[in-house]
Amino acid sequence: MKNIKMKMARVEKDLSQEELAKIVGVSRQTIGLIESGKYNPTLNLCISICKALSKTLNDLFWED
């Protein structure tokens, strides 16, 4: 399932995939795969992404 919420939060912060990847310490490809739903990130990576985007785990990773 695509992670539209994460992509929207990234765009709201005016960050590219590359910029977010550098902040959280992964490759741009990893961010792209998470957003496209082809990669299931670790909890630690989820938390890092949430902190970088000023969101909670529920905001970005909980399915409605």
mmCIF file with all atom_site columns, C-alpha atoms in Angstrom:
data_model
loop_
_atom_site.group_PDB
_atom_site.id
_atom_site.type_symbol
_atom_site.label_atom_id
_atom_site.label_alt_id
_atom_site.label_comp_id
_atom_site.label_asym_id
_atom_site.label_entity_id
_atom_site.label_seq_id
_atom_site.pdbx_PDB_ins_code
_atom_site.Cartn_x
_atom_site.Cartn_y
_atom_site.Cartn_z
_atom_site.occupancy
_atom_site.B_iso_or_equiv
_atom_site.pdbx_formal_charge
_atom_site.auth_seq_id
_atom_site.auth_comp_id
_atom_site.auth_asym_id
_atom_site.auth_atom_id
_atom_site.pdbx_PDB_model_num
ATOM 1  C CA . MET A 1 1  ? 0.000  0.000  0.000  1.00 0.00 ? 1  MET A CA 1
ATOM 2  C CA . LYS A 1 2  ? 1.374  3.399  -0.975 1.00 0.00 ? 2  LYS A CA 1
ATOM 3  C CA . ASN A 1 3  ? 2.265  5.759  1.833  1.00 0.00 ? 3  ASN A CA 1
ATOM 4  C CA . ILE A 1 4  ? 0.559  8.902  0.568  1.00 0.00 ? 4  ILE A CA 1
ATOM 5  C CA . LYS A 1 5  ? 0.529  10.415 4.078  1.00 0.00 ? 5  LYS A CA 1
ATOM 6  C CA . MET A 1 6  ? 4.304  10.283 4.314  1.00 0.00 ? 6  MET A CA 1
ATOM 7  C CA . LYS A 1 7  ? 4.729  11.814 0.867  1.00 0.00 ? 7  LYS A CA 1
ATOM 8  C CA . MET A 1 8  ? 2.278  14.622 1.679  1.00 0.00 ? 8  MET A CA 1
ATOM 9  C CA . ALA A 1 9  ? 4.052  15.378 4.970  1.00 0.00 ? 9  ALA A CA 1
ATOM 10 C CA . ARG A 1 10 ? 7.400  15.480 3.135  1.00 0.00 ? 10 ARG A CA 1
ATOM 11 C CA . VAL A 1 11 ? 6.027  17.857 0.494  1.00 0.00 ? 11 VAL A CA 1
ATOM 12 C CA . GLU A 1 12 ? 4.471  20.073 3.203  1.00 0.00 ? 12 GLU A CA 1
ATOM 13 C CA . LYS A 1 13 ? 7.945  20.405 4.758  1.00 0.00 ? 13 LYS A CA 1
ATOM 14 C CA . ASP A 1 14 ? 9.292  21.253 1.273  1.00 0.00 ? 14 ASP A CA 1
ATOM 15 C CA . LEU A 1 15 ? 11.743 18.351 1.375  1.00 0.00 ? 15 LEU A CA 1
ATOM 16 C CA . SER A 1 16 ? 12.842 16.204 -1.550 1.00 0.00 ? 16 SER A CA 1
ATOM 17 C CA . GLN A 1 17 ? 13.245 12.457 -1.122 1.00 0.00 ? 17 GLN A CA 1
ATOM 18 C CA . GLU A 1 18 ? 17.007 13.057 -1.179 1.00 0.00 ? 18 GLU A CA 1
ATOM 19 C CA . GLU A 1 19 ? 16.836 15.678 1.589  1.00 0.00 ? 19 GLU A CA 1
ATOM 20 C CA . LEU A 1 20 ? 14.648 13.518 3.835  1.00 0.00 ? 20 LEU A CA 1
ATOM 21 C CA . ALA A 1 21 ? 16.922 10.538 3.196  1.00 0.00 ? 21 ALA A CA 1
ATOM 22 C CA . LYS A 1 22 ? 19.985 12.526 4.341  1.00 0.00 ? 22 LYS A CA 1
ATOM 23 C CA . ILE A 1 23 ? 18.189 13.672 7.509  1.00 0.00 ? 23 ILE A CA 1
ATOM 24 C CA . VAL A 1 24 ? 17.231 10.125 8.529  1.00 0.00 ? 24 VAL A CA 1
ATOM 25 C CA . GLY A 1 25 ? 20.397 8.413  7.267  1.00 0.00 ? 25 GLY A CA 1
ATOM 26 C CA . VAL A 1 26 ? 19.107 6.246  4.413  1.00 0.00 ? 26 VAL A CA 1
ATOM 27 C CA . SER A 1 27 ? 19.280 6.338  0.618  1.00 0.00 ? 27 SER A CA 1
ATOM 28 C CA . ARG A 1 28 ? 16.858 8.291  -1.552 1.00 0.00 ? 28 ARG A CA 1
ATOM 29 C CA . GLN A 1 29 ? 15.765 4.974  -3.009 1.00 0.00 ? 29 GLN A CA 1
ATOM 30 C CA . THR A 1 30 ? 14.680 3.775  0.445  1.00 0.00 ? 30 THR A CA 1
ATOM 31 C CA . ILE A 1 31 ? 12.417 6.814  0.882  1.00 0.00 ? 31 ILE A CA 1
ATOM 32 C CA . GLY A 1 32 ? 10.975 6.233  -2.599 1.00 0.00 ? 32 GLY A CA 1
ATOM 33 C CA . LEU A 1 33 ? 10.311 2.570  -1.835 1.00 0.00 ? 33 LEU A CA 1
ATOM 34 C CA . ILE A 1 34 ? 8.580  3.415  1.460  1.00 0.00 ? 34 ILE A CA 1
ATOM 35 C CA . GLU A 1 35 ? 6.378  5.983  -0.279 1.00 0.00 ? 35 GLU A CA 1
ATOM 36 C CA . SER A 1 36 ? 5.506  3.534  -3.046 1.00 0.00 ? 36 SER A CA 1
ATOM 37 C CA . GLY A 1 37 ? 4.658  0.810  -0.532 1.00 0.00 ? 37 GLY A CA 1
ATOM 38 C CA . LYS A 1 38 ? 7.411  -1.550 -1.694 1.00 0.00 ? 38 LYS A CA 1
ATOM 39 C CA . TYR A 1 39 ? 9.499  -1.420 1.493  1.00 0.00 ? 39 TYR A CA 1
ATOM 40 C CA . ASN A 1 40 ? 8.464  -1.944 5.100  1.00 0.00 ? 40 ASN A CA 1
ATOM 41 C CA . PRO A 1 41 ? 10.727 0.269  7.249  1.00 0.00 ? 41 PRO A CA 1
ATOM 42 C CA . THR A 1 42 ? 11.974 -0.676 10.699 1.00 0.00 ? 42 THR A CA 1
ATOM 43 C CA . LEU A 1 43 ? 10.346 0.951  13.701 1.00 0.00 ? 43 LEU A CA 1
ATOM 44 C CA . ASN A 1 44 ? 13.510 2.992  14.298 1.00 0.00 ? 44 ASN A CA 1
ATOM 45 C CA . LEU A 1 45 ? 13.398 4.324  10.746 1.00 0.00 ? 45 LEU A CA 1
ATOM 46 C CA . CYS A 1 46 ? 9.683  5.116  11.100 1.00 0.00 ? 46 CYS A CA 1
ATOM 47 C CA . ILE A 1 47 ? 10.428 7.099  14.269 1.00 0.00 ? 47 ILE A CA 1
ATOM 48 C CA . SER A 1 48 ? 13.269 8.997  12.570 1.00 0.00 ? 48 SER A CA 1
ATOM 49 C CA . ILE A 1 49 ? 11.018 9.883  9.642  1.00 0.00 ? 49 ILE A CA 1
ATOM 50 C CA . CYS A 1 50 ? 8.270  11.048 12.023 1.00 0.00 ? 50 CYS A CA 1
ATOM 51 C CA . LYS A 1 51 ? 10.708 13.283 13.917 1.00 0.00 ? 51 LYS A CA 1
ATOM 52 C CA . ALA A 1 52 ? 12.055 14.755 10.672 1.00 0.00 ? 52 ALA A CA 1
ATOM 53 C CA . LEU A 1 53 ? 8.543  15.518 9.434  1.00 0.00 ? 53 LEU A CA 1
ATOM 54 C CA . SER A 1 54 ? 7.132  16.618 12.837 1.00 0.00 ? 54 SER A CA 1
ATOM 55 C CA . LYS A 1 55 ? 4.465  13.910 12.726 1.00 0.00 ? 55 LYS A CA 1
ATOM 56 C CA . THR A 1 56 ? 3.468  10.966 14.910 1.00 0.00 ? 56 THR A CA 1
ATOM 57 C CA . LEU A 1 57 ? 3.624  7.295  13.982 1.00 0.00 ? 57 LEU A CA 1
ATOM 58 C CA . ASN A 1 58 ? -0.182 7.320  13.771 1.00 0.00 ? 58 ASN A CA 1
ATOM 59 C CA . ASP A 1 59 ? -0.080 10.302 11.391 1.00 0.00 ? 59 ASP A CA 1
ATOM 60 C CA . LEU A 1 60 ? 2.199  8.579  8.889  1.00 0.00 ? 60 LEU A CA 1
ATOM 61 C CA . PHE A 1 61 ? 2.071  4.828  9.320  1.00 0.00 ? 61 PHE A CA 1
ATOM 62 C CA . TRP A 1 62 ? -1.332 3.858  10.732 1.00 0.00 ? 62 TRP A CA 1
ATOM 63 C CA . GLU A 1 63 ? -3.814 2.726  8.107  1.00 0.00 ? 63 GLU A CA 1
ATOM 64 C CA . ASP A 1 64 ? -7.323 4.136  8.441  1.00 0.00 ? 64 ASP A CA 1
#
